[in-house]
Short mmCIF file of C-alpha atoms and ligand atoms in Angstrom, two decimals:
data_model
loop_
_atom_site.label_atom_id
_atom_site.label_comp_id
_atom_site.label_asym_id
_atom_site.label_seq_id
_atom_site.Cartn_x
_atom_site.Cartn_y
_atom_site.Cartn_z
CA MET A 1 110.15 -101.85 -60.81
CA HIS A 2 108.18 -101.17 -57.60
CA SER A 3 104.58 -100.69 -57.07
CA LEU A 4 103.34 -97.99 -54.66
CA ASN A 5 103.21 -100.69 -51.96
CA SER A 6 106.50 -102.30 -52.61
CA LEU A 7 108.65 -99.07 -52.74
CA PRO A 8 111.29 -99.44 -50.05
CA PHE A 9 111.10 -96.69 -47.44
CA SER A 10 114.07 -95.70 -45.41
CA ASN A 11 113.78 -92.77 -43.04
CA SER A 12 117.27 -91.34 -42.50
CA PHE A 13 116.12 -87.77 -41.91
CA ALA A 14 113.15 -88.72 -39.68
CA ALA A 15 115.74 -90.71 -37.60
CA LEU A 16 117.66 -87.51 -36.65
CA PRO A 17 116.55 -86.06 -33.25
CA GLU A 18 113.41 -84.05 -32.78
CA ALA A 19 115.25 -80.67 -33.13
CA PHE A 20 115.37 -81.28 -36.77
CA HIS A 21 111.97 -81.58 -37.84
CA ALA A 22 108.14 -81.75 -36.87
CA ARG A 23 106.08 -84.79 -37.54
CA VAL A 24 103.08 -83.80 -39.49
CA GLN A 25 100.51 -85.39 -41.80
CA PRO A 26 99.42 -83.77 -45.14
CA THR A 27 95.89 -82.06 -44.89
CA ALA A 28 93.75 -83.23 -47.71
CA LEU A 29 92.07 -80.58 -49.86
CA GLU A 30 88.24 -80.51 -49.79
CA HIS A 31 87.68 -81.39 -53.52
CA PRO A 32 88.65 -84.54 -55.33
CA ALA A 33 92.11 -84.47 -56.87
CA ARG A 34 93.19 -84.97 -60.50
CA LEU A 35 96.55 -85.60 -62.00
CA VAL A 36 97.91 -82.70 -63.93
CA HIS A 37 100.89 -84.33 -65.12
CA PHE A 38 103.19 -87.27 -64.31
CA ASN A 39 106.89 -87.56 -65.07
CA PRO A 40 107.84 -91.07 -66.02
CA ASP A 41 111.67 -90.23 -66.02
CA ALA A 42 111.25 -89.20 -62.45
CA ALA A 43 109.44 -92.36 -61.58
CA ALA A 44 112.30 -94.23 -63.13
CA LEU A 45 114.76 -92.63 -60.71
CA LEU A 46 112.77 -94.17 -57.84
CA GLU A 47 112.45 -97.53 -59.64
CA LEU A 48 108.79 -96.94 -59.57
CA ASP A 49 106.65 -98.61 -62.32
CA PRO A 50 105.29 -95.72 -64.29
CA ALA A 51 101.95 -97.55 -64.58
CA VAL A 52 101.32 -96.60 -60.94
CA CYS A 53 100.09 -93.17 -62.08
CA ALA A 54 96.87 -94.68 -63.46
CA ASP A 55 96.11 -95.99 -60.00
CA PRO A 56 93.55 -93.80 -58.06
CA ALA A 57 95.72 -94.32 -54.98
CA PHE A 58 98.65 -92.63 -56.83
CA THR A 59 96.47 -89.27 -57.15
CA SER A 60 95.22 -89.73 -53.66
CA ILE A 61 98.67 -90.11 -51.88
CA PHE A 62 100.25 -87.32 -54.01
CA SER A 63 97.47 -84.82 -53.42
CA GLY A 64 98.00 -85.50 -49.62
CA LYS A 65 94.72 -87.20 -49.17
CA GLN A 66 95.73 -90.76 -48.38
CA ALA A 67 98.80 -91.61 -46.15
CA TRP A 68 101.56 -93.70 -47.69
CA SER A 69 102.18 -96.58 -45.62
CA GLY A 70 105.91 -96.88 -44.64
CA GLY A 71 106.52 -93.17 -44.91
CA ALA A 72 107.23 -90.96 -41.77
CA PRO A 73 105.93 -87.57 -42.93
CA LEU A 74 107.71 -84.52 -41.43
CA ALA A 75 108.44 -80.91 -42.13
CA MET A 76 112.18 -79.95 -41.99
CA ARG A 77 113.21 -77.21 -39.60
CA TYR A 78 115.43 -74.34 -40.97
CA SER A 79 115.99 -70.73 -40.64
CA GLY A 80 117.77 -68.32 -43.16
CA HIS A 81 118.75 -65.05 -44.40
CA GLN A 82 116.08 -63.47 -46.53
CA PHE A 83 117.07 -60.50 -48.45
CA GLY A 84 120.05 -60.23 -46.29
CA HIS A 85 118.21 -60.26 -42.97
CA TYR A 86 118.40 -63.29 -40.61
CA VAL A 87 114.79 -64.81 -40.06
CA ARG A 88 114.88 -67.24 -37.03
CA GLN A 89 112.16 -69.54 -37.74
CA LEU A 90 111.30 -70.63 -41.32
CA GLY A 91 111.17 -74.38 -41.79
CA ASP A 92 108.91 -76.12 -44.49
CA GLY A 93 105.72 -74.15 -44.08
CA ARG A 94 103.91 -75.97 -46.83
CA ALA A 95 106.14 -78.91 -47.66
CA ILE A 96 106.08 -82.30 -46.17
CA LEU A 97 108.61 -85.02 -46.65
CA LEU A 98 106.69 -88.27 -47.02
CA GLY A 99 109.81 -90.32 -46.78
CA GLU A 100 112.92 -91.46 -48.43
CA THR A 101 113.53 -94.41 -50.72
CA THR A 102 116.81 -95.89 -51.66
CA THR A 103 117.38 -97.57 -55.08
CA SER A 104 118.94 -100.94 -55.85
CA LEU A 105 122.04 -98.80 -56.80
CA GLY A 106 122.13 -97.25 -53.39
CA GLN A 107 120.92 -93.78 -54.57
CA ARG A 108 118.65 -92.01 -52.04
CA TRP A 109 115.59 -89.89 -52.98
CA GLU A 110 113.52 -87.85 -50.58
CA ILE A 111 109.86 -87.62 -51.70
CA GLN A 112 108.20 -84.34 -50.71
CA LEU A 113 104.86 -82.77 -51.19
CA LYS A 114 104.78 -79.07 -51.69
CA GLY A 115 101.29 -77.48 -50.98
CA SER A 116 99.93 -80.24 -48.83
CA GLY A 117 98.74 -78.24 -45.92
CA GLN A 118 99.98 -76.39 -42.82
CA THR A 119 102.92 -77.49 -40.61
CA PRO A 120 104.21 -76.08 -37.37
CA TYR A 121 106.48 -73.73 -39.41
CA SER A 122 103.56 -72.24 -41.55
CA ARG A 123 103.48 -69.02 -39.61
CA ASP A 124 100.62 -67.04 -41.36
CA GLY A 125 100.69 -69.20 -44.44
CA ASP A 126 97.98 -71.46 -45.46
CA GLY A 127 100.24 -74.26 -46.37
CA ARG A 128 99.04 -74.32 -49.82
CA ALA A 129 100.65 -73.95 -53.27
CA VAL A 130 98.78 -72.71 -56.54
CA LEU A 131 98.68 -74.38 -59.79
CA ARG A 132 100.44 -71.49 -61.47
CA SER A 133 103.71 -71.87 -59.27
CA THR A 134 103.64 -75.78 -59.23
CA ILE A 135 103.61 -75.79 -63.08
CA ARG A 136 106.35 -73.26 -63.24
CA GLU A 137 108.54 -75.42 -60.68
CA TYR A 138 107.56 -78.66 -62.48
CA LEU A 139 108.54 -77.44 -66.01
CA CYS A 140 111.69 -75.55 -64.69
CA SER A 141 113.04 -78.33 -62.80
CA GLU A 142 112.67 -80.71 -65.89
CA ALA A 143 114.14 -78.02 -68.07
CA MET A 144 117.05 -77.42 -65.85
CA HIS A 145 117.73 -81.19 -65.73
CA GLY A 146 117.54 -81.29 -69.68
CA LEU A 147 120.07 -78.51 -69.68
CA GLY A 148 122.38 -80.39 -67.46
CA ILE A 149 122.01 -78.28 -64.51
CA PRO A 150 121.78 -79.91 -61.11
CA THR A 151 118.31 -79.47 -59.71
CA THR A 152 115.70 -80.99 -57.57
CA ARG A 153 113.20 -83.04 -59.70
CA ALA A 154 109.37 -83.37 -59.73
CA LEU A 155 107.34 -86.55 -60.01
CA CYS A 156 103.83 -85.17 -60.62
CA ILE A 157 101.39 -82.26 -59.95
CA THR A 158 97.82 -82.91 -58.72
CA THR A 159 95.17 -80.20 -58.31
CA THR A 160 91.59 -79.86 -57.07
CA ASP A 161 88.88 -77.38 -57.37
CA ASP A 162 89.89 -75.90 -53.98
CA GLU A 163 90.49 -72.13 -54.08
CA VAL A 164 93.51 -70.51 -52.75
CA TYR A 165 93.75 -66.82 -51.93
CA ARG A 166 96.70 -64.99 -53.34
CA GLU A 167 96.79 -61.48 -55.11
CA ARG A 168 93.66 -63.18 -56.73
CA ILE A 169 91.81 -66.39 -56.20
CA GLU A 170 93.70 -69.30 -57.65
CA THR A 171 93.54 -73.05 -57.96
CA ALA A 172 95.18 -75.23 -55.39
CA ALA A 173 97.87 -77.79 -56.52
CA VAL A 174 100.29 -80.11 -54.86
CA LEU A 175 103.90 -80.76 -56.44
CA THR A 176 105.83 -83.88 -55.57
CA ARG A 177 109.40 -83.01 -55.50
CA LEU A 178 112.39 -85.16 -55.30
CA ALA A 179 115.91 -84.60 -54.19
CA PRO A 180 118.68 -86.66 -52.65
CA SER A 181 118.35 -84.24 -49.84
CA HIS A 182 116.40 -81.11 -49.30
CA VAL A 183 119.00 -79.94 -46.57
CA ARG A 184 119.54 -76.14 -47.05
CA PHE A 185 122.27 -73.70 -45.77
CA GLY A 186 119.49 -72.57 -43.48
CA SER A 187 119.08 -75.98 -42.03
CA PHE A 188 122.47 -75.23 -40.28
CA GLU A 189 121.89 -71.65 -39.51
CA VAL A 190 118.98 -72.48 -37.25
CA PHE A 191 121.20 -74.33 -34.91
CA PHE A 192 124.02 -71.85 -35.12
CA TYR A 193 122.09 -68.87 -34.14
CA ASN A 194 120.05 -70.82 -31.47
CA ASN A 195 123.55 -71.77 -29.99
CA THR A 196 122.82 -75.41 -30.05
CA HIS A 197 125.98 -76.42 -31.75
CA ASP A 198 125.85 -80.19 -31.12
CA GLU A 199 123.08 -80.28 -33.72
CA ILE A 200 125.48 -78.70 -36.27
CA ARG A 201 127.85 -81.61 -35.79
CA VAL A 202 125.02 -84.16 -36.05
CA LEU A 203 123.73 -82.60 -39.36
CA ALA A 204 127.22 -82.28 -40.74
CA ASP A 205 127.86 -86.12 -39.84
CA TYR A 206 124.58 -86.85 -41.56
CA LEU A 207 125.48 -85.06 -44.69
CA ILE A 208 128.86 -86.57 -44.81
CA GLN A 209 127.55 -90.12 -44.20
CA HIS A 210 124.78 -89.89 -46.81
CA HIS A 211 125.78 -87.44 -49.35
CA TYR A 212 129.57 -86.62 -49.12
CA PRO A 213 131.18 -89.95 -48.04
CA GLU A 214 134.46 -89.21 -49.84
CA ALA A 215 134.92 -86.47 -47.03
CA LEU A 216 135.69 -89.29 -44.72
CA THR A 217 138.82 -90.17 -46.65
CA GLU A 218 140.23 -86.65 -45.94
CA ALA A 219 142.21 -85.63 -42.93
CA GLU A 220 139.65 -83.06 -41.92
CA PRO A 221 136.29 -84.32 -43.13
CA TYR A 222 134.39 -81.10 -42.04
CA VAL A 223 136.72 -78.99 -43.91
CA ALA A 224 136.30 -81.33 -46.90
CA LEU A 225 132.55 -80.88 -46.58
CA LEU A 226 132.76 -77.09 -46.57
CA ASN A 227 135.08 -77.12 -49.55
CA SER A 228 132.82 -79.48 -51.48
CA VAL A 229 129.72 -77.21 -50.83
CA VAL A 230 131.73 -74.21 -52.04
CA ASP A 231 132.80 -75.98 -55.07
CA ARG A 232 129.38 -77.40 -55.92
CA THR A 233 127.89 -73.89 -55.53
CA ALA A 234 130.59 -72.36 -57.73
CA GLN A 235 129.75 -74.89 -60.35
CA LEU A 236 125.94 -74.36 -60.11
CA LEU A 237 126.25 -70.52 -60.37
CA ALA A 238 128.66 -70.97 -63.39
CA ARG A 239 125.85 -73.13 -65.03
CA TRP A 240 123.03 -70.68 -64.10
CA GLN A 241 125.10 -67.68 -65.52
CA ALA A 242 126.16 -69.47 -68.67
CA VAL A 243 122.63 -70.51 -69.55
CA GLY A 244 121.00 -67.08 -68.42
CA PHE A 245 119.07 -68.37 -65.60
CA ALA A 246 118.03 -65.97 -62.72
CA HIS A 247 116.78 -67.73 -59.57
CA GLY A 248 114.98 -64.70 -58.15
CA VAL A 249 115.10 -65.44 -54.39
CA MET A 250 118.52 -66.63 -53.52
CA ASN A 251 117.91 -66.72 -49.78
CA THR A 252 120.14 -68.94 -47.59
CA ASP A 253 116.95 -71.14 -47.00
CA ASN A 254 116.67 -71.67 -50.76
CA MET A 255 120.39 -72.81 -51.03
CA SER A 256 120.81 -76.50 -51.31
CA VAL A 257 123.90 -78.03 -49.50
CA LEU A 258 124.14 -80.49 -52.49
CA GLY A 259 124.56 -77.69 -55.04
CA LEU A 260 121.15 -78.28 -56.62
CA THR A 261 118.85 -75.64 -57.99
CA LEU A 262 116.18 -75.53 -55.26
CA ASP A 263 112.93 -73.63 -54.74
CA TYR A 264 111.54 -72.38 -58.03
CA GLY A 265 109.61 -69.19 -57.55
CA PRO A 266 109.98 -66.01 -59.54
CA PHE A 267 112.74 -67.31 -61.62
CA GLY A 268 113.43 -66.20 -65.11
CA PHE A 269 115.62 -67.16 -68.10
CA MET A 270 117.32 -64.27 -69.80
CA GLU A 271 115.71 -63.15 -73.09
CA ALA A 272 116.92 -59.70 -74.32
CA PHE A 273 120.35 -59.76 -72.75
CA ASP A 274 120.53 -57.40 -69.80
CA PRO A 275 123.20 -58.10 -67.18
CA GLY A 276 121.17 -56.42 -64.46
CA PHE A 277 117.98 -58.46 -65.31
CA ILE A 278 115.72 -58.70 -62.14
CA CYS A 279 113.26 -61.50 -62.66
CA ASN A 280 111.38 -61.13 -59.33
CA HIS A 281 109.00 -58.25 -59.47
CA SER A 282 109.13 -57.96 -55.63
CA ASP A 283 112.93 -57.54 -55.67
CA HIS A 284 112.81 -53.65 -55.62
CA HIS A 285 116.53 -53.21 -55.06
CA GLY A 286 117.82 -55.83 -57.45
CA ARG A 287 119.46 -57.67 -54.64
CA TYR A 288 118.99 -60.87 -56.68
CA ALA A 289 119.69 -59.35 -60.17
CA PHE A 290 121.20 -61.74 -62.67
CA ASP A 291 124.74 -60.29 -62.48
CA ALA A 292 124.62 -60.25 -58.64
CA GLN A 293 123.95 -63.95 -58.37
CA PRO A 294 127.69 -65.08 -57.95
CA GLN A 295 128.32 -62.51 -55.22
CA VAL A 296 125.07 -63.40 -53.37
CA ALA A 297 126.11 -67.10 -53.68
CA LEU A 298 129.40 -66.03 -51.83
CA PHE A 299 127.38 -64.09 -49.30
CA ASN A 300 125.18 -67.25 -48.79
CA LEU A 301 128.28 -69.55 -48.58
CA SER A 302 129.91 -67.13 -45.89
CA CYS A 303 126.61 -67.68 -43.90
CA PHE A 304 127.04 -71.29 -44.24
CA ALA A 305 130.77 -71.25 -43.45
CA GLN A 306 129.91 -69.44 -40.27
CA THR A 307 127.81 -72.27 -39.12
CA GLN A 308 130.65 -74.67 -39.48
CA LEU A 309 132.91 -72.68 -37.25
CA PRO A 310 132.21 -75.00 -34.29
CA LEU A 311 133.54 -77.82 -36.33
CA LEU A 312 136.66 -76.24 -37.91
CA ASP A 313 139.44 -73.69 -37.85
CA VAL A 314 138.49 -70.19 -38.86
CA GLU A 315 141.35 -70.18 -41.40
CA ALA A 316 140.06 -73.21 -43.01
CA ALA A 317 136.64 -71.53 -43.46
CA ARG A 318 138.34 -68.37 -44.83
CA ALA A 319 140.36 -70.42 -47.38
CA ALA A 320 137.29 -72.29 -48.53
CA LEU A 321 135.36 -69.02 -49.07
CA GLU A 322 138.32 -67.54 -50.91
CA SER A 323 138.32 -70.44 -53.26
CA PHE A 324 134.84 -69.55 -54.55
CA GLN A 325 135.49 -66.74 -56.77
CA PRO A 326 138.40 -68.34 -58.69
CA ALA A 327 136.34 -71.66 -58.83
CA PHE A 328 133.40 -69.85 -60.30
CA THR A 329 135.40 -67.88 -62.81
CA ARG A 330 137.19 -71.05 -63.98
CA TYR A 331 133.97 -72.84 -64.43
CA TYR A 332 132.03 -69.99 -66.05
CA ASN A 333 134.95 -69.28 -68.51
CA GLN A 334 135.22 -72.74 -69.49
CA LEU A 335 131.33 -73.04 -70.15
CA MET A 336 131.42 -69.84 -72.15
CA ALA A 337 134.42 -70.82 -74.22
CA GLY A 338 132.43 -74.08 -74.86
CA LYS A 339 129.45 -72.04 -76.10
CA LEU A 340 131.67 -70.31 -78.63
CA GLY A 341 132.91 -73.73 -79.68
CA LEU A 342 136.34 -73.42 -78.20
CA PRO A 343 137.89 -76.41 -76.43
CA ALA A 344 139.36 -74.33 -73.53
CA ALA A 345 139.11 -70.91 -72.00
CA SER A 346 141.90 -68.50 -72.66
CA PRO A 347 142.44 -64.62 -72.23
CA ASP A 348 141.29 -64.36 -75.83
CA SER A 349 137.97 -66.25 -75.32
CA VAL A 350 137.31 -64.32 -72.29
CA ALA A 351 137.76 -61.04 -74.05
CA LEU A 352 135.52 -62.28 -76.96
CA VAL A 353 132.82 -63.31 -74.53
CA ASP A 354 132.95 -59.91 -72.71
CA ASP A 355 132.81 -58.02 -75.99
CA LEU A 356 129.95 -60.19 -77.34
CA LEU A 357 127.88 -59.67 -74.03
CA ALA A 358 128.36 -55.97 -74.25
CA GLN A 359 127.16 -55.94 -77.75
CA MET A 360 124.19 -58.05 -76.78
CA ALA A 361 123.39 -55.88 -73.93
CA ALA A 362 123.59 -52.71 -76.20
CA ALA A 363 121.13 -54.32 -78.79
CA GLY A 364 119.00 -56.33 -76.42
CA THR A 365 119.63 -59.38 -78.35
CA ASP A 366 118.04 -62.63 -77.27
CA TYR A 367 120.62 -64.60 -75.33
CA THR A 368 119.62 -68.10 -76.16
CA SER A 369 118.79 -67.28 -79.87
CA LEU A 370 122.07 -65.58 -80.46
CA PHE A 371 124.36 -68.36 -79.03
CA ARG A 372 122.26 -71.00 -80.85
CA ALA A 373 122.78 -69.05 -84.17
CA LEU A 374 126.51 -68.96 -83.63
CA GLY A 375 126.76 -72.52 -85.10
CA ASP A 376 125.56 -71.02 -88.32
CA ILE A 377 127.07 -67.53 -88.02
CA ALA A 378 130.77 -68.79 -87.45
CA PRO A 379 130.94 -70.79 -90.84
CA GLY A 380 129.10 -67.92 -92.57
CA ARG A 381 125.99 -69.49 -93.41
CA GLN A 382 123.95 -66.75 -91.54
CA ASP A 383 124.77 -63.09 -91.10
CA GLY A 384 125.08 -62.43 -87.42
CA ARG A 385 125.07 -58.61 -87.83
CA ASP A 386 121.31 -58.84 -88.06
CA TYR A 387 121.26 -59.38 -84.35
CA PHE A 388 122.97 -56.16 -83.53
CA ILE A 389 122.70 -52.40 -83.61
CA ASP A 390 126.33 -51.63 -84.28
CA ARG A 391 126.75 -53.88 -87.37
CA ASP A 392 130.28 -52.89 -88.03
CA ARG A 393 131.29 -53.73 -84.31
CA PHE A 394 129.88 -57.19 -84.66
CA ALA A 395 131.76 -57.74 -87.93
CA ARG A 396 134.98 -56.87 -86.38
CA TRP A 397 134.18 -59.21 -83.36
CA GLN A 398 133.28 -62.02 -85.87
CA HIS A 399 136.59 -61.41 -87.64
CA ASP A 400 138.56 -61.96 -84.32
CA TYR A 401 136.23 -64.91 -83.44
CA LEU A 402 137.00 -66.78 -86.69
CA ALA A 403 140.70 -66.15 -86.24
CA LEU A 404 140.41 -67.84 -82.72
CA LEU A 405 138.40 -70.70 -84.05
CA GLN A 406 140.84 -71.36 -86.95
CA GLN A 407 143.62 -71.71 -84.39
CA HIS A 408 141.74 -74.03 -81.85
CA ALA A 409 138.57 -75.43 -83.32
CA ARG A 410 137.55 -77.52 -86.30
CA LEU A 411 134.94 -75.96 -88.58
CA ASP A 412 134.33 -79.49 -89.97
CA ALA A 413 131.06 -81.38 -90.72
CA ASP A 414 130.46 -81.93 -86.91
CA TRP A 415 130.98 -78.30 -86.00
CA GLN A 416 127.19 -77.40 -85.89
CA ALA A 417 126.34 -80.56 -84.02
CA ARG A 418 128.86 -79.56 -81.36
CA MET A 419 127.64 -76.07 -81.25
CA HIS A 420 124.13 -77.15 -80.77
CA ALA A 421 125.18 -79.41 -77.92
CA ALA A 422 126.57 -76.44 -76.05
CA ASN A 423 123.82 -74.02 -76.82
CA PRO A 424 120.19 -74.98 -76.14
CA LYS A 425 117.41 -74.04 -78.54
CA TYR A 426 114.66 -74.28 -76.17
CA ILE A 427 114.30 -72.60 -72.70
CA LEU A 428 111.41 -72.12 -70.42
CA ARG A 429 110.38 -68.55 -71.53
CA ASN A 430 107.91 -67.07 -69.15
CA TYR A 431 105.39 -66.37 -71.75
CA LEU A 432 105.40 -70.04 -72.80
CA ALA A 433 104.76 -71.15 -69.21
CA GLN A 434 102.11 -68.49 -68.89
CA ILE A 435 100.24 -69.95 -71.81
CA ALA A 436 100.42 -73.45 -70.43
CA ILE A 437 99.21 -72.14 -67.05
CA ASP A 438 96.29 -70.32 -68.54
CA LYS A 439 95.19 -73.35 -70.23
CA ALA A 440 95.78 -75.57 -67.26
CA GLU A 441 93.44 -73.22 -65.10
CA GLN A 442 90.77 -74.20 -67.62
CA GLN A 443 91.66 -77.95 -66.99
CA ASP A 444 93.48 -78.38 -70.32
CA TYR A 445 96.82 -79.74 -69.53
CA SER A 446 97.90 -80.38 -73.05
CA GLU A 447 100.12 -77.21 -73.22
CA VAL A 448 101.88 -78.40 -69.93
CA ASP A 449 102.70 -81.72 -71.58
CA ARG A 450 103.95 -80.17 -74.81
CA LEU A 451 106.29 -77.94 -72.85
CA PHE A 452 107.30 -80.76 -70.81
CA ARG A 453 108.41 -82.93 -73.63
CA LEU A 454 110.05 -79.99 -75.49
CA LEU A 455 112.16 -78.97 -72.53
CA GLN A 456 113.25 -82.49 -71.89
CA LYS A 457 115.44 -82.18 -74.98
CA PRO A 458 116.53 -78.56 -75.18
CA PHE A 459 119.41 -79.02 -77.33
CA ASP A 460 117.63 -81.02 -80.01
CA GLU A 461 116.17 -79.57 -83.18
CA GLN A 462 112.48 -80.48 -82.90
CA PRO A 463 110.49 -80.26 -86.09
CA GLY A 464 107.29 -78.43 -85.88
CA MET A 465 108.24 -76.63 -82.65
CA GLU A 466 110.30 -73.73 -84.07
CA GLN A 467 108.00 -71.07 -82.69
CA TYR A 468 108.69 -72.21 -79.17
CA ALA A 469 112.36 -70.86 -79.71
CA ALA A 470 111.20 -67.43 -80.67
CA PRO A 471 111.91 -64.44 -78.43
CA PRO A 472 108.67 -63.33 -76.73
CA PRO A 473 106.01 -61.53 -78.57
CA ASP A 474 105.37 -57.88 -77.73
CA TRP A 475 102.49 -58.62 -75.47
CA ALA A 476 104.59 -60.95 -73.39
CA ARG A 477 107.66 -58.82 -72.76
CA ASP A 478 106.36 -57.55 -69.54
CA ILE A 479 104.94 -60.45 -67.79
CA GLN A 480 105.75 -59.89 -64.13
CA VAL A 481 106.52 -62.55 -61.74
CA SER A 482 106.48 -62.08 -57.96
CA CYS A 483 107.26 -64.13 -54.77
CA SER A 484 103.63 -65.02 -54.31
CA SER A 485 103.25 -68.65 -54.94
P1 AMP B 1 109.94 -69.43 -50.38
O1 AMP B 1 110.17 -68.04 -50.50
O2 AMP B 1 108.90 -69.95 -51.22
O3 AMP B 1 111.19 -70.22 -50.28
O4 AMP B 1 109.30 -69.65 -48.83
C1 AMP B 1 109.96 -69.01 -47.59
C2 AMP B 1 109.35 -69.59 -46.48
O5 AMP B 1 107.92 -69.38 -46.39
C3 AMP B 1 109.45 -71.06 -46.25
O6 AMP B 1 109.66 -71.41 -44.92
C4 AMP B 1 108.18 -71.58 -46.84
O7 AMP B 1 107.80 -72.90 -46.22
C5 AMP B 1 107.11 -70.53 -46.28
N1 AMP B 1 105.97 -70.39 -47.20
C6 AMP B 1 105.76 -69.78 -48.37
N2 AMP B 1 104.51 -70.01 -48.77
C7 AMP B 1 103.73 -70.50 -47.68
C8 AMP B 1 102.42 -70.83 -47.52
N3 AMP B 1 101.41 -70.53 -48.37
N4 AMP B 1 102.19 -71.44 -46.44
C9 AMP B 1 102.86 -71.66 -45.57
N5 AMP B 1 104.36 -71.36 -45.48
C10 AMP B 1 104.78 -70.78 -46.75
MG1 MG B 2 112.02 -71.77 -49.88
#
């Protein structure tokens, strides 16, 4: 276990040529910083002693006040397609990569501050983040990890009494984010559209060397890299769709080349099932609606594949893109069959899922609650018809479902445990996050901590926490979340 001073820093991204980043130091906020929350599991990933969080230097470093010796702070350069339009110059406008550590097992982790002041890529932005959005990202990234969905992680949140101007005055905060790499599709696009294709090769080589070494064993490593990015993205999207996660801003600059959930903004978990669910209040045309996400991922992948054309044959790029839809469908059908308690997907399981989702859409059934309840409904311990308007239709569905289960599954003593392992009880509902945020803005961080612990184990029954599994109360149905963060 390392102390803050002994953590080994390696700076592979900083070692890339100047075109890839801008050196920049965090800008301290005016008021003294406090620690809102610390994630000991994330510290363990870095092999950092969790006791360090009590050291005032910890809060100082992770609020951007004190430099971390050994780091090489920088903002990463990228561009991207935002809502379908190419934007030439984005880059980390309020994130600063402090450096990168490599664990004793060789795992790399980039350590990044988000909200630590302006960078050369800030455009008109203030370089800051607000407590509200950092709490949402902090809790959601931990929740996604708990759900088994690839994601960036978060080490801590710090805050100060500084004011930040958004639609209203809000509290400033800094999130410390961790990822093996924060490289995005947009990190390649910036070089493709600037016609500086040498950098595309440098970045692809960097990715292969550090994150996709298996590509080197293939005849065409760049093709293997593209295929891997397509496959990981297909897996990620299948997981999002199966759990009911809407990202909200699937711009290419928010798409990780490692297939991680990246850049939590106006995300939302599905509650009353609505395939066209739009979680981002600013997304007027529903470009990033829930059921559009897989197609948007393919669009984004095609933007990425285009940037790889200087490195590979156009037919190879086309083939990689064509593999997305079948891969996504395969992963998704498998996950949904698993949620029904079936060992494998089949035309029958797909038909059952389609019918169930149609009934849920008609009745506005809470997505998470219904799947969780299937573990009881299937063996007849609970009457599932109560979740639906057309009770007879559900009874017919249940009849077909049981017939399939009897052929392929075991309704034995372990049935419910297996169903619970496939269907989470707890998700980060917007209204739960909002309650935690409202308290945190009054400097009471107890609810952030409660949700954090709850969401680390979303599949477990947690006695005394039942109310956190409930669908939103009436007052909370229409909480609106926008891009402002
Ligand atoms: P996002 O939609 O949060 O992924 O951000 C899109 C781009 O805007 C990224 O380049 C961000 O770094 C930048 N950005 C967002 N908010 C700010 C801010 N408050 N100050 C500076 N840049 C920002
Ligand atoms: Mg972003």
